[in-house]
Amino acid sequence: MGKKVTIRDIARMAGVSVTTVSQVLNGKGKRFSKTTREKIMKLRDQYQYVPDFHARSLIMKGSINTIGVLVPNVSESFFGTFVEGVQQVARQEKLIPLIFSANREPKLEQEYLEQMVERSIDGLIIASARMTTEMINQALSNRDIPYILFDRNYDQQGARVLTDDYHGGQLAAQHLLALGHTKMLFLGVKNITENFKQRMAGFQETINAQEINFDEDHNLLKADLSKDGGYQMARPVIESGATAVFTANDEVAIGLMRGLREQGVRVPEDISVIGYDDIILDEYVYPQLTTIHQPIFKLGVGATEILLNKINHPDAEPEQVEHFPVKLIARQSTGKCQQN
Amino acid sequence: MGKKVTIRDIARMAGVSVTTVSQVLNGKGKRFSKTTREKIMKLRDQYQYVPDFHARSLIMKGSINTIGVLVPNVSESFFGTFVEGVQQVARQEKLIPLIFSANREPKLEQEYLEQMVERSIDGLIIASARMTTEMINQALSNRDIPYILFDRNYDQQGARVLTDDYHGGQLAAQHLLALGHTKMLFLGVKNITENFKQRMAGFQETINAQEINFDEDHNLLKADLSKDGGYQMARPVIESGATAVFTANDEVAIGLMRGLREQGVRVPEDISVIGYDDIILDEYVYPQLTTIHQPIFKLGVGATEILLNKINHPDAEPEQVEHFPVKLIARQSTGKCQQN
């Protein structure tokens, strides 16, 4: 053969991810099965694989190993954790992740993407709900830079990591229905994007299936997508007479809970609150927040692995799409409906 | 003259910051006095100043307007807010901030710095407590890249934004003493850096001045610098018999409060908790956290402005050092000592 075996070859032959191989070879593979570890060690010996920074450099197009990570807002806990997942893979692969935070402004996002292209970046992870495939391609000047989409826009084409927002909405509705709630709200966002629409749709259709009325005119309120946004909506939520609220994400839920507390409304005795994402904060607020869990860290890891795969196999078809499950995490902010 | 007037010339002539000029000229200057606004408008007319992206590009060395921002951990609220301050100036000045998060690992920090140099960055903001001036210069290959230091290491030389950690410690002690506490703890960190030492020193010396015993052997506990780190220390804190705890930062305080709650200890009735930083979260936790306020957003703005100044006036001496005040924010997590 003559061609040097790469970590990715080992991963492919072992049927595991690059991260798994990396962790096992770095002695950090205790969480993997003995079979997996032995398989990897055997392949390493068989092909005399040596992890080596410079060898890995050559795998990449050109010698600069940089990936750009465009996130809406780096100060949100969600994206902080996502970036940590990216960083874990990046460290193992000796990649440098450059983080760009564009505050959910499509124009700024496009500018930043253009700048990344000029900086001859090797690949991109794009978390933007608002950019269309067309905008992205334009920003990349139709150059052949591999990118992965994350979060939010179902209309975009391309490789991506996905979670099922519709199912997340269903889970939230099932949980509140089981607790006896019939007057429910969705506290959505002002500039609604596809992922939030899906959460709302799953929520609404599950409720309607129980022949309980729930429609956009009566059961939807809109907040800014932030803690302060949720906080500002405490009054309208109270005035709606709802006994349970499903919020667009955990930040909004945490803000809402603060607002309710300041108005003397008890959570969950008076109003149950359920969020979305499962950010670290959920366990530090009081009451601890019930939520729909997304595997945020793993999404960061997964996006980076798919991107690496794409950089190394640019012609692979079709585009890789990886699904990550969501699940309900019941904590203290939801309880039985006490209004009869 | 012939030389085109820049936004910085206008700022200098008006005796205000570049940001102020930028905001006034962009119609966002309502928060400034009428006198300031009129002075800026007059200078603009007098020198026929036209804000222009390409003109601004020329001000910078070379045509790529990029600043690297090295932070310990982008998922901490503190650095999220700091980066937002950087971004505000960056947007106005058409700079692209590249954010690097190195998890407080000096070796990784050094690698990232080296990578930024290779990427012909125009300037750097370095928030690292652990890197010495020597390490930084080595990473920059002694190239003449302007940089600003932020946070933490008093031994470093160079332009910087500073807050007075010693005074912050004094304020915390004065607050707790005024509430009648005599059994106090400092919940510090395992890998202590100069900024935390200063906080501890200000705290300790203020307490000792009241002839109350406080020393490292009896009144210092060490946590990991995170919410989880504080959470893990709830038991040792309770066992110490202290009625008040001053924590290294707010993250640690928020974790500690969760731990105390789970142990059935009431804050502030049983134990008062005071943090450090004033991150946004402080108002969303329960009870709301008393803390020492650092103007985090302004620190980001200030660091970026000084960096720009340094890029444009590389020979200016001495290095610019800007001080930002700290202050006590009394909220609900501290109260009168109820133990007699």
CSV table of C-alpha atoms in Angstrom, one decimal, chain A residues 138-280:
chain,number,residue,atom,x,y,z
A,138,GLN,CA,-23.0,32.8,-1.3
A,139,ALA,CA,-21.0,33.6,1.8
A,140,LEU,CA,-18.7,30.7,0.9
A,141,SER,CA,-18.4,32.1,-2.7
A,142,ASN,CA,-19.4,28.6,-3.8
A,143,ARG,CA,-16.0,27.4,-2.8
A,144,ASP,CA,-15.7,23.8,-1.8
A,145,ILE,CA,-15.4,24.3,1.9
A,146,PRO,CA,-16.9,21.4,3.9
A,147,TYR,CA,-19.5,22.5,6.4
A,148,ILE,CA,-21.9,20.9,8.9
A,149,LEU,CA,-25.2,22.4,9.9
A,150,PHE,CA,-26.4,22.3,13.4
A,151,ASP,CA,-29.7,23.3,14.9
A,152,ARG,CA,-32.7,24.9,13.6
A,153,ASN,CA,-33.3,25.2,9.9
A,154,TYR,CA,-35.0,22.2,8.3
A,155,ASP,CA,-34.9,23.9,4.9
A,156,GLN,CA,-31.2,23.8,4.7
A,157,GLN,CA,-29.5,21.1,2.7
A,158,GLY,CA,-26.3,19.3,3.7
A,159,ALA,CA,-24.5,17.3,6.3
A,160,ARG,CA,-25.8,17.9,9.8
A,161,VAL,CA,-26.6,16.8,13.3
A,162,LEU,CA,-30.3,16.7,14.1
A,163,THR,CA,-32.6,16.3,17.0
A,164,ASP,CA,-36.3,15.7,16.7
A,165,ASP,CA,-38.0,19.0,17.9
A,166,TYR,CA,-41.4,17.7,17.0
A,167,HIS,CA,-41.0,14.7,19.3
A,168,GLY,CA,-39.6,17.0,22.0
A,169,GLY,CA,-42.9,19.0,21.8
A,170,GLN,CA,-44.9,15.8,22.1
A,171,LEU,CA,-43.0,14.7,25.2
A,172,ALA,CA,-43.6,18.0,26.9
A,173,ALA,CA,-47.4,17.8,26.2
A,174,GLN,CA,-47.6,14.2,27.3
A,175,HIS,CA,-45.9,15.1,30.6
A,176,LEU,CA,-48.2,18.0,31.3
A,177,LEU,CA,-51.3,16.1,30.3
A,178,ALA,CA,-50.4,13.2,32.6
A,179,LEU,CA,-50.2,15.8,35.4
A,180,GLY,CA,-53.8,16.8,34.7
A,181,HIS,CA,-53.2,20.1,33.1
A,182,THR,CA,-55.8,21.4,30.5
A,183,LYS,CA,-54.9,25.1,30.4
A,184,MET,CA,-51.5,25.2,28.8
A,185,LEU,CA,-49.4,27.8,27.1
A,186,PHE,CA,-46.5,27.7,24.6
A,187,LEU,CA,-44.2,30.6,25.4
A,188,GLY,CA,-42.6,30.8,22.0
A,189,VAL,CA,-40.3,33.4,20.4
A,190,LYS,CA,-40.8,36.5,18.4
A,191,ASN,CA,-38.7,35.6,15.4
A,192,ILE,CA,-39.8,32.0,15.1
A,193,THR,CA,-37.6,29.6,13.3
A,194,GLU,CA,-38.3,26.1,12.1
A,195,ASN,CA,-37.0,24.3,15.2
A,196,PHE,CA,-39.4,26.2,17.5
A,197,LYS,CA,-42.3,25.7,15.1
A,198,GLN,CA,-41.7,22.0,15.3
A,199,ARG,CA,-41.6,22.0,19.1
A,200,MET,CA,-44.9,24.0,19.1
A,201,ALA,CA,-46.5,21.7,16.5
A,202,GLY,CA,-45.6,18.5,18.4
A,203,PHE,CA,-46.9,20.1,21.6
A,204,GLN,CA,-50.1,21.4,20.0
A,205,GLU,CA,-51.1,18.3,18.1
A,206,THR,CA,-50.6,16.1,21.1
A,207,ILE,CA,-52.9,18.3,23.2
A,208,ASN,CA,-55.5,18.6,20.4
A,209,ALA,CA,-55.5,14.8,20.1
A,210,GLN,CA,-56.9,14.8,23.6
A,211,GLU,CA,-59.7,17.0,22.4
A,212,ILE,CA,-58.4,19.9,24.5
A,213,ASN,CA,-58.5,23.2,22.8
A,214,PHE,CA,-55.1,24.7,22.0
A,215,ASP,CA,-54.5,27.1,19.2
A,216,GLU,CA,-52.2,30.0,18.3
A,217,ASP,CA,-54.7,32.7,19.1
A,218,HIS,CA,-55.3,31.6,22.7
A,219,ASN,CA,-52.3,29.5,23.8
A,220,LEU,CA,-49.3,31.1,22.3
A,221,LEU,CA,-47.3,33.9,23.8
A,222,LYS,CA,-44.0,35.3,22.4
A,223,ALA,CA,-40.9,36.2,24.3
A,224,ASP,CA,-37.4,37.4,23.4
A,225,LEU,CA,-35.2,34.3,23.4
A,226,SER,CA,-33.3,35.0,26.6
A,227,LYS,CA,-33.6,34.9,30.4
A,228,ASP,CA,-34.7,38.5,30.4
A,229,GLY,CA,-37.3,37.7,27.6
A,230,GLY,CA,-38.9,35.0,29.8
A,231,TYR,CA,-38.7,37.3,32.9
A,232,GLN,CA,-40.7,40.0,31.0
A,233,MET,CA,-43.5,37.6,30.2
A,234,ALA,CA,-44.4,36.7,33.8
A,235,ARG,CA,-47.4,39.0,33.9
A,236,PRO,CA,-49.0,37.9,30.6
A,237,VAL,CA,-48.5,34.3,31.6
A,238,ILE,CA,-50.3,34.9,34.9
A,239,GLU,CA,-53.1,36.8,33.3
A,240,SER,CA,-53.7,34.0,30.7
A,241,GLY,CA,-54.9,31.8,33.5
A,242,ALA,CA,-52.8,28.9,32.3
A,243,THR,CA,-51.7,26.2,34.9
A,244,ALA,CA,-48.7,25.0,32.8
A,245,VAL,CA,-46.2,26.6,30.4
A,246,PHE,CA,-43.9,25.0,27.9
A,247,THR,CA,-41.1,27.5,27.0
A,248,ALA,CA,-39.1,27.7,23.8
A,249,ASN,CA,-35.9,26.9,25.7
A,250,ASP,CA,-34.5,26.7,29.2
A,251,GLU,CA,-33.2,30.3,29.3
A,252,VAL,CA,-36.7,31.6,28.7
A,253,ALA,CA,-38.0,29.2,31.4
A,254,ILE,CA,-35.5,30.3,34.0
A,255,GLY,CA,-36.4,33.9,33.4
A,256,LEU,CA,-40.1,33.2,33.6
A,257,MET,CA,-39.6,31.4,36.9
A,258,ARG,CA,-37.9,34.4,38.3
A,259,GLY,CA,-40.7,36.7,37.1
A,260,LEU,CA,-43.4,34.4,38.6
A,261,ARG,CA,-41.6,34.2,42.0
A,262,GLU,CA,-41.4,38.0,42.1
A,263,GLN,CA,-45.2,38.1,41.4
A,264,GLY,CA,-45.8,35.7,44.3
A,265,VAL,CA,-46.8,32.9,42.0
A,266,ARG,CA,-45.5,29.5,43.1
A,267,VAL,CA,-43.8,27.0,40.7
A,268,PRO,CA,-45.1,24.3,40.4
A,269,GLU,CA,-48.0,24.7,42.9
A,270,ASP,CA,-49.7,27.5,40.9
A,271,ILE,CA,-48.0,27.2,37.5
A,272,SER,CA,-45.9,24.3,36.2
A,273,VAL,CA,-43.0,25.3,33.9
A,274,ILE,CA,-41.2,23.0,31.5
A,275,GLY,CA,-38.2,24.1,29.4
A,276,TYR,CA,-36.2,22.8,26.5
A,277,ASP,CA,-32.5,21.9,26.1
A,278,ASP,CA,-31.3,20.7,29.5
A,279,ILE,CA,-28.6,23.2,30.1
A,280,ILE,CA,-26.3,22.9,33.2
